[in-house]
Amino acid sequence: MVRREEMGCGNAVERLEALVDGELGAREQAAVESHLASCPGCRRERTRALALRGALRELPNLDPPADLLERVRAAARAEDEARQRRGRSRRRAWPALAAAAVVLLAAGATLLRTTARSLPDPQLVRARVEVTYAFALVADTCRRAGALAGREVVAKRIVDPSAGALSRALRRGLTAGEPGPGLSPVDGG
Amino acid sequence: MKNALLVMVLIMGAGLVSAQGEPGYVAVESLGLVDPASVEVSVNLTGAMLQALASSSEGSEADLGQLLNDITRVRVLVGPPPVGETVELVAKLRVAVDRLEGEGWTRVISVREEADEEVAVLSLQSGSLIRGLTVLVLDGDEAVAVNVVGSMRPEVLGRLLGSLESLDSVAAELAGVTGAPE
């Protein structure tokens, strides 16, 4: 009998990012998940990796200034022309290179300011996740209860303005038909 | 003894609703579903923060932003219930649900699978708006209490609930920003 080699923590942690990104092959994924099932430490690492992925998704997309590319190209062209005029002396090229660097630095500073302005307040980030969690909890409870009751899209029952009428209809349906396991009669509003 | 327990439950239930004169508000803490010493997740968001959040939500979060404009309070408690009090808690939860129904709430979902399991989702409606949403779950070693207050438009709430990712991924994200346990 061939005994399958179990994956260690080092190998598992190396593959966590690929795992949460869904980039592992089936066999490798199974090996990592098998290790995670028995290793609380690596499970915590996976949770961190998931949180990191979520946090990265929160970062705003940066739009560089529209003229950045053109300014860099212009600086490069100027430097090239200067080289042609003055021969290929590398020592004399530095002012143009410095000019290009200044353009890049200025653009970088603009980007940083833009980023600082658009980065969300940590308290807001936390509040957003908390409120999302609250509603995910509601949705999850509905889904779980809906699965128990054998019903689809139970959430719609909450949001239907005529939930009372719907509940009464459901109760009539349950009385007439076969009730799903665990679902008790629902009162109308 | 049973009578004493019932009276206690009724007295505790009496303080559950409308404690702040705000339609849709339920003092879920007073139910004692979650052991205060072992709370795993506690969310308590109110006016100013929700408004700030609403104004910062845009683009793909339009529904969330729209809903946040309409809500005034979000309270979540998750954790294990106090040890050895399951039967009393189930009784307390049922009394609370009955009381809420007496206050005009509609029990939208109710599941009683096992002796120590009780799931109730209630909504308080006023006209075409949902003024309150309450989720109470007692499931063996886990208890959940959620109360959302506001003037929520059903279609927005429906779209948001339908679009949310799995609870696990949101919980992992929450653990990332709060340092809460898995």
XYZ file of C-alpha atoms in Angstrom:
371
model
C 0.000 0.000 0.000
C 1.339 3.424 -0.917
C 1.115 5.910 1.908
C 0.440 9.415 0.707
C 2.951 11.934 2.024
C 1.210 14.529 4.175
C 1.895 18.209 3.552
C 3.719 20.160 6.248
C 2.970 23.645 7.551
C 5.700 25.288 5.470
C 4.425 23.902 2.188
C 0.809 24.614 3.129
C 1.463 28.242 4.076
C 3.404 28.766 0.834
C 0.314 27.729 -1.092
C -2.320 29.613 0.928
C -2.451 32.669 -1.315
C -2.811 30.482 -4.380
C -5.492 28.513 -2.532
C -7.624 31.539 -1.635
C -7.171 32.822 -5.185
C -8.336 29.462 -6.557
C -5.113 28.944 -8.455
C -4.137 25.502 -7.187
C -4.605 22.289 -9.110
C -7.090 19.789 -7.747
C -4.502 17.486 -6.148
C -2.520 20.310 -4.573
C -5.700 21.974 -3.323
C -6.832 18.719 -1.738
C -3.453 18.313 -0.037
C -3.529 21.854 1.381
C -7.116 21.520 2.539
C -6.327 18.189 4.139
C -3.529 19.859 6.070
C -5.773 22.791 7.048
C -8.352 20.388 8.410
C -5.890 19.214 11.006
C -3.872 22.380 11.641
C -5.497 25.296 13.526
C -2.405 27.471 13.037
C -2.549 27.202 9.261
C -6.308 27.755 9.347
C -5.647 31.052 11.090
C -3.143 31.875 8.345
C -5.795 31.122 5.751
C -8.192 33.460 7.564
C -5.518 36.153 7.468
C -4.954 35.508 3.758
C -8.689 35.844 3.124
C -8.803 39.049 5.152
C -5.797 40.401 3.261
C -7.441 39.612 -0.042
C -10.575 41.409 1.151
C -8.558 44.411 2.306
C -6.731 44.578 -1.020
C -10.046 44.596 -2.813
C -10.992 47.600 -0.720
C -8.099 49.649 -2.036
C -9.187 52.189 -4.604
C -8.130 51.863 -8.214
C -5.541 54.493 -8.901
C -5.960 56.578 -11.998
C -2.634 58.163 -12.897
C -2.799 61.717 -14.200
C -3.899 61.619 -17.811
C -0.778 63.394 -19.019
C 1.735 61.308 -17.036
C 2.662 59.005 -19.908
C 2.968 61.887 -22.336
C 5.193 63.818 -19.920
C 7.496 60.844 -19.450
C 7.655 60.286 -23.209
C 8.383 63.973 -23.778
C 11.182 63.874 -21.204
C 12.612 60.752 -22.868
C 12.381 62.354 -26.312
C 14.125 65.469 -25.045
C 16.866 63.385 -23.546
C 17.249 61.402 -26.776
C 17.483 64.559 -28.862
C 20.017 66.029 -26.491
C 22.116 62.890 -26.788
C 22.012 63.106 -30.560
C 23.064 66.726 -30.444
C 25.825 66.269 -27.962
C 27.004 62.855 -28.991
C 26.528 59.838 -26.809
C 28.255 61.150 -23.743
C 26.571 59.455 -20.773
C 28.047 61.992 -18.409
C 26.236 64.820 -20.160
C 22.922 63.051 -20.258
C 22.258 63.442 -16.571
C 20.381 66.778 -16.693
C 17.771 65.276 -19.021
C 17.572 62.154 -16.908
C 17.223 64.320 -13.823
C 14.446 66.250 -15.551
C 12.671 62.995 -16.338
C 13.117 61.895 -12.727
C 11.658 65.183 -11.491
C 8.651 64.664 -13.762
C 8.230 61.148 -12.400
C 8.641 62.263 -8.800
C 6.104 65.029 -9.273
C 3.703 62.548 -10.820
C 4.370 60.135 -7.965
C 3.628 62.825 -5.402
C 0.376 63.612 -7.182
C -0.508 59.932 -7.097
C 0.268 59.708 -3.391
C -1.904 62.711 -2.630
C -4.708 61.231 -4.712
C -4.307 57.940 -2.871
C -4.323 59.565 0.545
C -7.504 61.442 -0.282
C -9.343 58.420 -1.619
C -8.174 55.846 0.920
C -11.068 55.131 3.240
C -10.962 55.967 6.932
C -10.082 52.802 8.920
C -13.170 53.333 11.084
C -15.317 53.492 7.981
C -13.693 50.374 6.567
C -14.436 48.563 9.794
C -18.001 49.890 9.945
C -18.609 48.879 6.340
C -17.441 45.330 7.036
C -19.520 45.231 10.229
C -22.694 46.329 8.515
C -22.045 43.925 5.645
C -21.555 41.188 8.221
C -24.869 42.070 9.866
C -26.763 41.741 6.609
C -24.794 38.644 5.576
C -25.852 37.130 8.901
C -29.487 37.918 8.120
C -29.163 36.510 4.600
C -27.346 33.417 5.866
C -29.970 32.740 8.529
C -32.684 33.041 5.900
C -30.851 30.755 3.524
C -30.252 28.175 6.239
C -33.821 28.322 7.432
C -35.003 28.272 3.853
C -32.955 25.175 3.158
C -34.468 23.489 6.191
C -37.909 24.396 4.987
C -37.146 23.330 1.459
C -38.027 26.765 0.110
C -36.158 28.936 -2.333
C -35.217 32.568 -1.918
C -36.674 32.895 1.542
C -35.213 36.357 1.803
C -37.904 37.560 -0.534
C -40.414 36.753 2.152
C -38.820 39.291 4.407
C -38.709 42.034 1.882
C -42.092 41.494 0.386
C -44.224 44.398 1.607
C -47.139 42.032 1.816
C -45.295 39.519 3.956
C -48.332 39.043 6.135
C -50.441 37.881 3.234
C -47.609 35.749 1.969
C -47.167 34.140 5.368
C -50.833 33.305 5.540
C -50.632 31.828 2.049
C -47.627 29.803 3.090
C -49.407 28.563 6.188
C -52.339 27.505 4.056
C -49.905 25.771 1.716
C -48.250 23.968 4.587
C -51.565 22.879 5.979
C -52.665 21.588 2.604
C -49.376 20.075 1.516
C -46.452 18.342 3.133
C -44.581 20.634 5.541
C -40.829 20.900 5.296
C -38.872 19.564 8.259
C -38.560 21.980 11.116
C -40.821 24.695 9.766
C -43.404 25.784 12.235
C -46.511 27.637 11.185
C -45.851 31.253 10.411
C -48.207 33.871 11.685
C -49.522 36.612 9.515
C -48.889 40.250 10.298
C -40.893 26.977 40.411
C -42.195 26.878 36.873
C -44.452 29.816 37.633
C -41.560 31.769 39.067
C -39.564 31.075 35.912
C -42.454 32.154 33.729
C -42.888 35.388 35.670
C -39.166 36.073 35.403
C -39.249 35.432 31.673
C -42.237 37.731 31.220
C -40.633 40.495 33.242
C -37.428 40.252 31.242
C -39.421 40.110 28.010
C -41.278 43.266 28.953
C -38.102 45.292 28.651
C -37.303 43.893 25.253
C -39.187 46.107 22.905
C -39.469 49.773 22.182
C -37.029 50.563 24.956
C -35.998 53.729 23.175
C -39.384 54.589 21.704
C -37.957 53.821 18.293
C -40.116 51.627 16.058
C -38.149 48.589 15.030
C -35.779 48.751 17.979
C -35.324 45.580 20.012
C -32.949 45.425 22.980
C -31.479 42.096 21.928
C -28.881 42.198 24.706
C -31.609 41.905 27.310
C -32.489 38.453 26.012
C -29.198 37.134 27.306
C -28.838 34.735 24.378
C -25.093 35.307 24.218
C -22.839 34.781 27.209
C -21.509 38.323 27.899
C -18.123 36.905 28.822
C -17.745 35.060 25.525
C -19.082 37.475 22.921
C -17.385 36.696 19.607
C -18.843 39.475 17.501
C -20.426 42.663 18.749
C -21.528 45.299 16.274
C -23.221 48.491 17.390
C -23.557 51.090 14.668
C -25.780 54.129 14.964
C -26.686 57.366 13.176
C -23.517 59.340 12.552
C -21.353 56.403 11.561
C -24.050 54.942 9.328
C -24.484 58.291 7.600
C -20.751 58.617 7.074
C -20.723 55.110 5.705
C -23.639 55.854 3.411
C -21.923 58.866 1.951
C -18.739 56.885 1.359
C -20.530 54.062 -0.457
C -20.722 54.439 -4.167
C -20.498 52.560 -7.440
C -20.943 48.848 -6.942
C -22.075 49.509 -3.364
C -24.995 51.655 -4.422
C -27.564 49.390 -2.783
C -25.621 49.316 0.463
C -25.277 53.090 0.381
C -28.960 53.542 -0.345
C -29.921 51.193 2.473
C -27.497 52.848 4.880
C -29.253 56.149 4.234
C -32.413 54.499 5.448
C -31.181 52.750 8.592
C -30.519 54.269 11.997
C -29.188 51.380 14.018
C -27.461 48.027 13.491
C -26.834 45.730 16.433
C -25.277 42.272 16.203
C -24.289 39.871 18.952
C -22.752 36.488 18.197
C -21.287 33.972 20.606
C -22.008 30.922 22.667
C -25.037 30.983 24.939
C -24.505 30.838 28.707
C -23.644 27.279 29.712
C -26.466 25.166 31.080
C -29.270 27.609 30.351
C -30.454 26.320 27.001
C -33.961 25.334 28.062
C -34.562 28.647 29.820
C -33.140 30.522 26.846
C -35.389 28.736 24.376
C -38.363 29.606 26.572
C -37.198 33.188 26.879
C -36.694 33.473 23.132
C -40.172 32.110 22.422
C -41.769 34.518 24.882
C -39.853 37.391 23.319
C -40.956 36.396 19.830
C -44.575 36.128 20.964
C -44.295 39.530 22.589
C -42.834 41.080 19.452
C -45.681 39.627 17.437
C -48.035 41.252 19.914
C -46.289 44.555 19.164
C -47.037 44.203 15.462
C -43.973 42.332 14.281
C -44.388 39.602 11.684
C -42.607 36.315 12.207
C -41.309 35.638 8.720
C -39.277 32.560 9.480
C -39.487 30.229 12.409
C -37.555 26.977 12.736
C -37.666 24.584 15.662
C -35.579 21.600 14.639
C -34.238 20.378 17.970
C -34.996 21.073 21.609
C -32.035 23.451 21.811
C -32.557 25.075 18.418
C -34.740 28.048 17.716
C -34.536 30.370 14.751
C -36.803 33.371 14.368
C -36.682 36.131 11.790
C -39.126 38.967 12.351
C -39.888 42.143 10.492
C -41.835 45.211 11.511
C -43.551 46.836 8.603
C -45.163 50.210 8.287
C -46.853 50.889 4.994
C -44.443 49.878 2.281
C -41.375 50.250 4.496
C -39.608 47.836 6.820
C -39.013 49.642 10.118
C -37.225 46.809 11.861
C -35.602 43.487 11.186
C -34.732 41.090 13.989
C -32.963 37.749 13.786
C -32.733 35.527 16.847
C -30.907 32.226 16.620
C -30.190 29.711 19.325
C -28.445 26.734 17.801
C -26.790 24.500 20.360
C -23.466 26.147 21.066
C -24.074 29.298 19.051
C -26.394 32.205 19.586
C -27.042 35.109 17.251
C -29.052 38.272 17.763
C -29.422 40.929 15.068
C -31.557 44.062 15.123
C -31.658 46.560 12.262
C -33.747 49.714 12.643
C -34.732 52.237 10.014
C -37.098 52.888 7.167
C -35.877 50.312 4.726
C -37.215 50.017 1.244
C -38.020 46.361 0.638
C -36.667 46.240 -2.890
C -33.287 47.671 -1.806
C -33.018 45.318 1.155
C -33.947 42.403 -1.110
C -31.284 43.249 -3.668
C -28.656 43.656 -0.945
C -29.490 40.390 0.802
C -29.443 38.584 -2.518
C -26.103 40.023 -3.546
C -24.094 39.350 -0.399
C -21.257 36.884 -0.498
C -21.201 33.886 1.802
C -21.159 34.606 5.505
C -17.810 32.838 5.865
C -15.987 35.238 3.578
C -17.551 38.290 5.248
C -16.708 36.840 8.684
C -13.111 36.362 7.591
C -13.046 39.960 6.413
C -14.493 41.056 9.738
C -11.848 39.083 11.608
C -9.275 40.898 9.504
C -10.436 44.390 10.461
C -11.335 43.741 14.090
C -8.955 41.002 15.095
C -11.954 38.970 16.182
C -11.549 35.198 16.372
C -12.587 33.007 13.482
